[in-house]
Short mmCIF file of C-alpha atoms in Angstrom, two decimals:
data_model
loop_
_atom_site.label_atom_id
_atom_site.label_comp_id
_atom_site.label_asym_id
_atom_site.label_seq_id
_atom_site.Cartn_x
_atom_site.Cartn_y
_atom_site.Cartn_z
CA MET O 1 12.05 84.35 -0.43
CA ALA O 2 13.95 84.18 2.87
CA SER O 3 16.54 81.45 3.06
CA ALA O 4 16.17 78.65 5.58
CA PRO O 5 18.21 79.04 8.78
CA ALA O 6 21.56 77.33 8.72
CA PRO O 7 21.68 74.03 10.63
CA THR O 8 23.35 74.09 14.01
CA VAL O 9 26.67 72.31 14.16
CA GLU O 10 27.44 70.52 17.40
CA PRO O 11 30.96 70.27 18.82
CA ASP O 12 31.51 66.80 17.34
CA GLY O 13 30.66 68.08 13.86
CA ALA O 14 27.19 66.58 13.62
CA GLU O 15 24.51 68.94 12.29
CA GLU O 16 21.17 69.69 13.89
CA PRO O 17 18.22 69.78 11.46
CA GLN O 18 16.30 72.94 10.57
CA PRO O 19 13.36 73.97 12.79
CA LEU O 20 10.08 72.28 11.87
CA VAL O 21 7.82 73.99 9.35
CA LYS O 22 4.75 73.39 11.50
CA GLY O 23 4.08 72.11 15.00
CA THR O 24 6.55 70.83 17.54
CA VAL O 25 8.89 67.88 17.91
CA LYS O 26 6.32 66.37 20.28
CA ARG O 27 3.73 66.39 17.50
CA LEU O 28 6.18 64.66 15.17
CA LEU O 29 6.94 62.12 17.91
CA GLY O 30 3.24 61.34 18.16
CA TRP O 31 2.68 60.99 14.43
CA ILE O 32 5.54 58.60 13.78
CA ILE O 33 3.75 55.82 15.67
CA PRO O 34 0.67 55.57 13.40
CA ALA O 35 2.79 56.26 10.29
CA ASN O 36 5.13 53.35 10.98
CA PHE O 37 2.26 51.17 12.17
CA SER O 38 0.32 51.62 8.93
CA ILE O 39 3.21 50.26 6.84
CA PHE O 40 4.64 47.64 9.18
CA VAL O 41 1.19 46.15 9.78
CA ILE O 42 1.41 45.05 6.14
CA TRP O 43 4.80 43.38 6.74
CA GLY O 44 3.28 41.63 9.77
CA ALA O 45 0.00 40.50 8.22
CA VAL O 46 0.91 39.58 4.67
CA PRO O 47 4.17 37.57 4.56
CA ALA O 48 3.72 36.07 8.04
CA VAL O 49 0.07 35.00 7.74
CA LEU O 50 -2.08 35.97 4.75
CA LEU O 51 0.40 35.20 1.98
CA GLN O 52 1.25 31.81 3.48
CA LEU O 53 -2.43 30.90 3.87
CA GLN O 54 -3.26 32.09 0.35
CA ILE O 55 -0.45 30.05 -1.20
CA THR O 56 -1.28 27.01 0.95
CA GLY O 57 -4.89 27.19 -0.23
CA ILE O 58 -3.83 27.07 -3.88
CA ASP O 59 -1.26 24.24 -3.62
CA PRO O 60 -1.09 22.60 -0.16
CA ALA O 61 1.35 19.87 -1.22
CA ASN O 62 4.06 22.35 -2.29
CA LYS O 63 3.39 25.15 0.19
CA VAL O 64 6.93 25.43 1.60
CA ALA O 65 8.60 25.53 -1.82
CA ASN O 66 6.06 28.00 -3.24
CA ILE O 67 6.28 30.31 -0.23
CA THR O 68 10.07 30.23 -0.51
CA ILE O 69 10.02 31.18 -4.20
CA VAL O 70 7.46 34.00 -3.88
CA ALA O 71 9.14 35.44 -0.78
CA THR O 72 12.59 35.36 -2.38
CA ILE O 73 11.48 37.24 -5.50
CA GLY O 74 9.68 39.89 -3.46
CA ALA O 75 12.54 40.28 -1.00
CA PHE O 76 15.14 41.01 -3.66
CA ALA O 77 12.82 43.60 -5.20
CA SER O 78 12.56 45.15 -1.73
CA MET O 79 16.34 45.18 -1.37
CA ILE O 80 16.71 47.32 -4.50
CA ALA O 81 13.66 49.51 -3.88
CA GLN O 82 14.61 51.22 -0.60
CA PRO O 83 18.01 52.66 -1.60
CA LEU O 84 16.54 53.66 -4.98
CA ALA O 85 13.63 55.39 -3.26
CA GLY O 86 16.02 57.07 -0.86
CA MET O 87 18.28 58.30 -3.65
CA LEU O 88 15.35 59.68 -5.64
CA SER O 89 13.83 61.41 -2.60
CA ASP O 90 17.21 62.88 -1.61
CA ARG O 91 17.35 64.54 -5.04
CA THR O 92 13.67 65.57 -5.29
CA ARG O 93 12.89 69.27 -5.69
CA SER O 94 9.34 70.13 -4.69
CA ARG O 95 7.42 72.76 -2.75
CA PHE O 96 6.25 69.88 -0.52
CA GLY O 97 9.80 68.81 0.31
CA ARG O 98 11.86 65.83 -0.72
CA ARG O 99 9.89 62.98 0.91
CA ALA O 100 6.12 63.62 0.78
CA GLY O 101 5.43 62.75 -2.86
CA TRP O 102 7.24 59.43 -2.66
CA MET O 103 5.50 58.46 0.58
CA VAL O 104 2.01 59.13 -0.78
CA GLY O 105 2.76 57.63 -4.20
CA GLY O 106 4.23 54.52 -2.61
CA VAL O 107 1.21 53.73 -0.46
CA LEU O 108 -1.18 54.47 -3.35
CA ILE O 109 0.52 52.09 -5.79
CA GLY O 110 1.13 49.54 -3.02
CA GLY O 111 -2.57 49.63 -2.15
CA LEU O 112 -3.53 48.91 -5.77
CA ALA O 113 -1.10 45.98 -5.77
CA LEU O 114 -2.72 44.62 -2.60
CA VAL O 115 -6.06 44.76 -4.41
CA GLY O 116 -4.36 42.74 -7.15
CA MET O 117 -3.33 40.15 -4.56
CA ALA O 118 -6.93 40.01 -3.35
CA LEU O 119 -8.02 39.09 -6.88
CA ALA O 120 -5.15 36.67 -7.61
CA ASN O 121 -5.84 32.94 -7.89
CA THR O 122 -2.53 31.54 -9.17
CA ILE O 123 0.99 31.44 -7.71
CA VAL O 124 2.33 33.53 -10.62
CA GLN O 125 -0.28 36.26 -10.10
CA ILE O 126 0.47 36.35 -6.39
CA ALA O 127 4.21 36.57 -7.04
CA ILE O 128 3.81 39.52 -9.43
CA ALA O 129 1.43 41.43 -7.17
CA TRP O 130 3.52 40.77 -4.04
CA THR O 131 6.65 42.02 -5.79
CA ILE O 132 4.88 45.29 -6.67
CA VAL O 133 3.67 45.57 -3.06
CA GLN O 134 7.26 45.20 -1.84
CA ILE O 135 8.60 47.83 -4.20
CA ALA O 136 5.82 50.36 -3.63
CA TYR O 137 5.67 50.27 0.16
CA ASN O 138 9.46 50.41 0.37
CA PHE O 139 9.26 53.59 -1.71
CA ALA O 140 7.08 54.95 1.09
CA GLN O 141 9.05 53.49 3.99
CA GLY O 142 12.48 54.65 2.79
CA PRO O 143 11.66 58.38 2.76
CA LEU O 144 9.66 57.99 5.99
CA SER O 145 12.74 56.62 7.76
CA ALA O 146 14.64 59.79 6.77
CA ILE O 147 12.34 61.87 8.99
CA LEU O 148 14.61 61.16 11.99
CA PRO O 149 17.86 62.69 10.66
CA ASP O 150 15.93 65.25 8.58
CA ARG O 151 13.90 66.81 11.37
CA VAL O 152 14.61 65.41 14.84
CA PRO O 153 17.21 67.06 17.15
CA ARG O 154 19.92 64.64 18.24
CA ALA O 155 18.94 64.95 21.92
CA ALA O 156 15.48 63.53 21.13
CA ARG O 157 16.51 60.79 18.72
CA GLY O 158 16.51 57.99 21.26
CA THR O 159 12.92 58.83 22.22
CA PHE O 160 11.92 59.24 18.57
CA ALA O 161 13.57 55.94 17.68
CA ALA O 162 11.74 54.24 20.56
CA LEU O 163 8.39 55.58 19.35
CA ALA O 164 9.18 54.76 15.71
CA GLY O 165 10.20 51.28 16.79
CA MET O 166 7.04 50.96 18.85
CA GLY O 167 4.93 51.84 15.81
CA ALA O 168 6.88 49.37 13.70
CA MET O 169 6.57 46.53 16.18
CA LEU O 170 2.93 47.28 16.95
CA GLY O 171 2.40 47.04 13.21
CA ALA O 172 4.47 43.91 12.67
CA LEU O 173 2.92 42.01 15.57
CA GLY O 174 -0.49 43.63 15.27
CA GLY O 175 -0.42 42.62 11.63
CA GLN O 176 -0.10 38.99 12.67
CA VAL O 177 -3.12 39.41 14.93
CA ILE O 178 -5.13 41.17 12.21
CA GLY O 179 -4.04 38.65 9.59
CA SER O 180 -5.10 35.76 11.80
CA ALA O 181 -8.42 37.39 12.67
CA LEU O 182 -9.18 37.98 8.98
CA SER O 183 -7.72 34.70 7.72
CA SER O 184 -11.13 33.55 6.48
CA THR O 185 -11.57 36.73 4.39
CA ILE O 186 -8.12 37.28 2.88
CA PRO O 187 -9.26 39.68 0.08
CA ALA O 188 -10.99 41.94 2.63
CA ALA O 189 -7.84 41.91 4.77
CA TYR O 190 -5.72 43.10 1.84
CA MET O 191 -8.12 45.95 1.08
CA LEU O 192 -8.29 47.01 4.73
CA LEU O 193 -4.50 47.18 4.97
CA ALA O 194 -4.27 49.16 1.72
CA GLY O 195 -6.82 51.73 2.90
CA LEU O 196 -5.22 52.16 6.33
CA ALA O 197 -1.75 52.87 4.92
CA LEU O 198 -3.09 55.38 2.40
CA VAL O 199 -5.18 57.35 4.90
CA VAL O 200 -2.54 57.49 7.64
CA THR O 201 0.31 58.43 5.28
CA VAL O 202 -1.69 61.26 3.69
CA LEU O 203 -2.58 62.60 7.14
CA PHE O 204 1.07 62.38 8.25
CA VAL O 205 2.17 64.46 5.25
CA VAL O 206 -0.61 67.02 5.74
CA PHE O 207 -0.04 67.56 9.47
CA ASN O 208 3.77 67.36 9.33
CA PRO O 209 4.80 69.39 6.26
CA ASP O 210 8.43 69.54 5.22
CA HIS O 211 10.57 72.46 4.05
CA SER O 212 10.38 73.21 0.34
CA SER O 213 13.23 71.71 -1.65
CA LYS O 214 12.56 73.67 -4.86
CA GLU O 215 15.82 75.61 -4.48
CA GLN O 216 17.89 72.54 -3.66
CA VAL O 217 21.04 72.09 -5.73
CA ASN O 218 21.82 68.46 -6.48
CA PRO O 219 25.27 67.15 -7.38
CA PRO O 220 25.53 65.38 -10.76
CA PHE O 221 24.03 61.92 -10.69
CA SER O 222 26.47 59.04 -10.91
CA LEU O 223 25.14 55.55 -11.60
CA GLY O 224 28.40 54.06 -10.39
CA ALA O 225 28.19 55.96 -7.11
CA PHE O 226 24.60 54.79 -6.61
CA LEU O 227 25.46 51.16 -7.31
CA ARG O 228 28.34 51.40 -4.85
CA THR O 229 25.86 52.27 -2.08
CA PHE O 230 24.80 48.61 -2.10
CA TRP O 231 28.32 47.82 -0.95
CA VAL O 232 28.72 48.91 2.68
CA ASN O 233 32.45 49.65 2.71
CA PRO O 234 34.04 48.48 5.98
CA VAL O 235 37.20 50.49 5.30
CA ALA O 236 35.73 53.85 4.27
CA ASN O 237 32.76 53.73 6.70
CA PRO O 238 33.48 51.10 9.36
CA ASP O 239 30.82 52.33 11.83
CA PHE O 240 28.17 52.28 9.12
CA PHE O 241 29.32 48.78 8.12
CA TRP O 242 29.14 47.39 11.65
CA ALA O 243 25.74 48.99 12.32
CA PHE O 244 24.38 47.49 9.09
CA THR O 245 25.88 44.08 9.87
CA GLY O 246 24.54 43.99 13.42
CA ARG O 247 21.03 44.86 12.34
CA LEU O 248 21.10 42.38 9.44
CA LEU O 249 22.26 39.49 11.65
CA LEU O 250 19.77 40.10 14.46
CA TYR O 251 16.79 40.65 12.16
CA THR O 252 17.62 37.59 10.08
CA GLY O 253 17.95 35.42 13.18
CA TYR O 254 14.74 36.65 14.75
CA PHE O 255 12.51 36.71 11.66
CA ALA O 256 13.77 33.40 10.27
CA VAL O 257 11.77 31.95 13.16
CA ALA O 258 9.11 34.60 13.91
CA GLY O 259 8.31 35.16 10.23
CA PHE O 260 7.75 31.43 9.76
CA GLN O 261 5.61 31.22 12.90
CA LEU O 262 2.41 30.00 11.28
CA LEU O 263 3.92 26.81 9.87
CA ILE O 264 6.15 26.25 12.92
CA LEU O 265 3.11 26.33 15.20
CA ALA O 266 1.11 24.12 12.85
CA ASP O 267 3.74 21.48 12.12
CA TYR O 268 6.56 21.73 14.71
CA ILE O 269 4.57 22.61 17.84
CA GLY O 270 1.72 20.42 16.55
CA LEU O 271 -1.24 22.80 16.69
CA GLY O 272 -2.41 22.21 13.13
CA GLU O 273 -3.34 25.00 10.71
CA LYS O 274 -6.54 26.03 12.50
CA GLY O 275 -4.94 25.89 15.95
CA ALA O 276 -1.90 27.85 14.75
CA THR O 277 -4.06 30.56 13.20
CA SER O 278 -6.03 30.89 16.44
CA ALA O 279 -2.88 30.97 18.60
CA ILE O 280 -1.03 33.72 16.69
CA PRO O 281 -3.08 36.59 18.21
CA VAL O 282 -2.32 35.28 21.72
CA PHE O 283 1.41 35.12 21.05
CA GLY O 284 1.32 38.45 19.25
CA LEU O 285 -0.23 40.21 22.23
CA LEU O 286 2.22 38.55 24.62
CA SER O 287 5.14 39.71 22.49
CA LEU O 288 3.70 43.23 22.40
CA VAL O 289 3.66 43.36 26.19
CA GLY O 290 7.37 42.55 26.32
CA MET O 291 8.29 44.87 23.47
CA ILE O 292 6.35 47.91 24.64
CA GLY O 293 7.68 47.60 28.17
CA ALA O 294 11.25 47.40 26.88
CA MET O 295 10.77 50.31 24.47
CA VAL O 296 9.22 52.63 27.04
CA ILE O 297 12.20 52.12 29.34
CA SER O 298 15.14 51.67 26.97
CA GLY O 299 14.71 54.59 24.53
CA PRO O 300 14.50 57.45 27.06
CA LEU O 301 17.10 55.73 29.27
CA SER O 302 19.45 55.60 26.29
CA ASP O 303 19.02 59.36 25.79
CA LYS O 304 19.58 59.97 29.49
CA VAL O 305 22.81 58.00 29.82
CA GLY O 306 24.03 58.91 26.34
CA ARG O 307 24.74 55.32 25.35
CA ARG O 308 23.36 53.12 22.58
CA LYS O 309 25.63 50.10 22.09
CA ILE O 310 25.05 48.43 25.45
CA PHE O 311 21.30 48.35 24.77
CA VAL O 312 21.77 46.87 21.28
CA PHE O 313 24.23 44.31 22.63
CA GLY O 314 21.92 43.26 25.47
CA SER O 315 18.91 43.03 23.20
CA SER O 316 20.67 40.68 20.77
CA VAL O 317 21.72 38.41 23.61
CA LEU O 318 18.14 38.31 24.95
CA VAL O 319 16.75 37.35 21.53
CA GLY O 320 19.34 34.57 21.28
CA ILE O 321 18.40 33.25 24.74
CA GLY O 322 14.70 33.32 23.83
CA LEU O 323 15.35 31.26 20.70
CA ILE O 324 16.84 28.44 22.79
CA VAL O 325 13.53 27.77 24.54
CA PRO O 326 11.42 26.28 21.68
CA LEU O 327 14.41 24.22 20.58
CA VAL O 328 14.51 22.37 23.92
CA MET O 329 10.79 22.80 24.70
CA PRO O 330 8.73 22.44 21.48
CA THR O 331 5.41 23.03 23.24
CA TYR O 332 2.74 25.73 23.49
CA GLU O 333 4.26 26.87 26.79
CA GLY O 334 7.77 26.91 25.32
CA TRP O 335 6.60 29.14 22.49
CA MET O 336 4.99 31.48 25.04
CA ILE O 337 8.32 31.87 26.87
CA PHE O 338 10.15 32.45 23.59
CA THR O 339 7.60 35.07 22.57
CA LEU O 340 7.92 37.05 25.80
CA VAL O 341 11.72 36.90 26.17
CA SER O 342 12.46 37.66 22.53
CA GLY O 343 9.81 40.39 22.63
CA ILE O 344 11.64 42.12 25.47
CA GLY O 345 14.94 41.79 23.62
CA PHE O 346 13.58 42.98 20.30
CA GLY O 347 11.78 45.89 21.96
CA MET O 348 15.02 47.02 23.57
CA PHE O 349 16.73 46.79 20.19
CA GLN O 350 14.03 48.75 18.36
CA SER O 351 14.09 51.53 20.95
CA VAL O 352 17.71 52.53 20.34
CA ASP O 353 18.79 50.99 17.02
CA GLN O 354 17.39 53.72 14.78
CA ALA O 355 19.01 56.42 16.91
CA LEU O 356 22.34 54.59 16.65
CA MET O 357 21.93 54.29 12.88
CA SER O 358 21.23 58.01 12.47
CA GLU O 359 24.59 58.80 14.10
CA VAL O 360 26.74 56.63 11.83
CA LEU O 361 25.39 57.69 8.40
CA PRO O 362 28.21 58.48 5.94
CA SER O 363 26.77 61.76 4.58
CA LYS O 364 24.29 64.41 5.70
CA ASP O 365 23.42 65.02 2.02
CA SER O 366 22.05 61.51 1.40
CA PHE O 367 20.13 60.58 4.55
CA ALA O 368 17.33 58.72 2.77
CA LYS O 369 19.60 56.81 0.40
CA ASP O 370 21.90 55.70 3.23
CA LEU O 371 18.96 54.85 5.48
CA GLY O 372 17.50 52.92 2.55
CA VAL O 373 20.65 50.80 2.54
CA ILE O 374 20.46 50.44 6.34
CA ASN O 375 16.78 49.51 6.08
CA ILE O 376 17.67 46.62 3.80
CA ALA O 377 19.04 45.05 6.98
CA ALA O 378 15.58 45.38 8.58
CA THR O 379 13.05 44.85 5.81
CA LEU O 380 14.93 42.19 3.86
CA PRO O 381 15.00 39.67 6.75
CA GLN O 382 11.30 40.32 7.47
CA THR O 383 10.18 39.80 3.91
CA LEU O 384 12.73 37.08 3.18
CA ALA O 385 11.97 35.20 6.43
CA PRO O 386 9.63 32.67 4.82
CA ALA O 387 12.26 32.04 2.13
CA VAL O 388 15.10 31.64 4.65
CA GLY O 389 12.98 29.46 6.88
CA GLY O 390 11.70 27.43 3.97
CA ALA O 391 15.19 26.84 2.57
CA ILE O 392 16.44 25.62 5.97
CA VAL O 393 13.42 23.36 6.46
CA LEU O 394 13.77 21.90 2.97
CA ALA O 395 17.54 21.42 3.37
CA PHE O 396 17.46 19.80 6.82
CA GLY O 397 14.05 18.15 6.68
CA GLY O 398 12.57 19.76 9.80
CA TYR O 399 11.78 22.97 11.64
CA ALA O 400 14.15 22.29 14.55
CA ALA O 401 17.10 23.33 12.34
CA LEU O 402 15.78 26.90 12.27
CA PHE O 403 16.61 27.59 15.91
CA PRO O 404 20.39 26.90 16.05
CA VAL O 405 20.87 29.05 12.94
CA ALA O 406 18.80 31.87 14.40
CA ILE O 407 20.61 31.72 17.76
CA VAL O 408 24.04 32.00 16.14
CA LEU O 409 22.94 34.92 13.96
CA SER O 410 21.46 36.80 16.92
CA ILE O 411 24.57 36.42 19.07
CA LEU O 412 26.80 37.49 16.17
CA GLY O 413 24.55 40.53 15.77
CA ALA O 414 25.25 41.48 19.38
CA PHE O 415 29.01 41.44 18.90
CA ALA O 416 28.84 43.27 15.55
CA VAL O 417 27.95 46.61 17.19
CA TRP O 418 30.89 46.55 19.61
CA PRO O 419 33.52 47.88 17.11
CA ILE O 420 31.46 51.04 16.41
CA LYS O 421 33.51 54.04 17.59
CA ALA O 422 31.29 57.05 16.83
CA VAL O 423 28.61 55.95 19.31
CA LYS O 424 29.04 54.94 22.94
#
């Protein structure tokens, strides 16, 4: 069997990936949107809407505490799952490549767990099923995120990151719309989401095959080395550390508010549960307008000017500014302004952040594992948002306390990317 062509090494030492097995980079660019959408729509619909409504329906008097507990358990499972999935896929030897089996297996098991949530009628059952959902879909998402450094040339990574971010945000915000629309039929919503992720992921793998990894030689496994990946070393890998920190701070700030949107609208803005559920699709679509516009412009522009940090910095500042509005204007109109401004900022961030991350990874031999660690900074805040928000609300006795915390975190996230040296 002929050996694969050697990767191209650029002047700065970074390696270009092997040529694609099938199709073109443009085809891969197109497929990443539905692939990311099919997974992130679950993160948008379930923790932000369906899970909160399901738990509220079982025990309305203790909804904040119960949501906080369930979200916390699931989030910590998610934190462990992505790096583990990345490590396993990095070391997988298969004729279908390193990632495909984990992606398909993850969405299959995750779909079964969503069916379990549809049948659950106690808080304990929901907590167990949601934890399995978190683990399984992170086993799909971790290897999927490695597609960028695995297969995309560096010159196209800003565009790819913009499209990947667009799929993710379309999913996250579209999930809120779908969750709200199907709030009266929560079991059917879970089954629809499970089926969508399974079908789209299988099609992605079929139409975008990877190089065989059967001949891959893996270094000896070290449990200690794997456990150390959860510690992002600021001395050994300062750029990786600052990129991780910036993403973690911004995501936590944004999703501490956005992920708790249903109860904020119901209780803080004063719309009530029914009014809040009806309003979420309106705000979701408004946010999408801002995000898509920012992504379409920022990603390609970042490739053109060869800079990433200024876009990440500006996006974090915009999100922080947007968060000020509902604090001083707790009205329907104030939430509309927040949604649009933060949507523009978050869209700008999504369009270039993944490209920046791909250029600060510590090792070319462990893309998925390292991206799994990086992705903790994205998925953990999204899934932990109800827990973070709930803890703040319980501690300070009101929703207004969420906004100052989120503003500070977002601004700190902006400054965290400035020390990165490997990326302009």
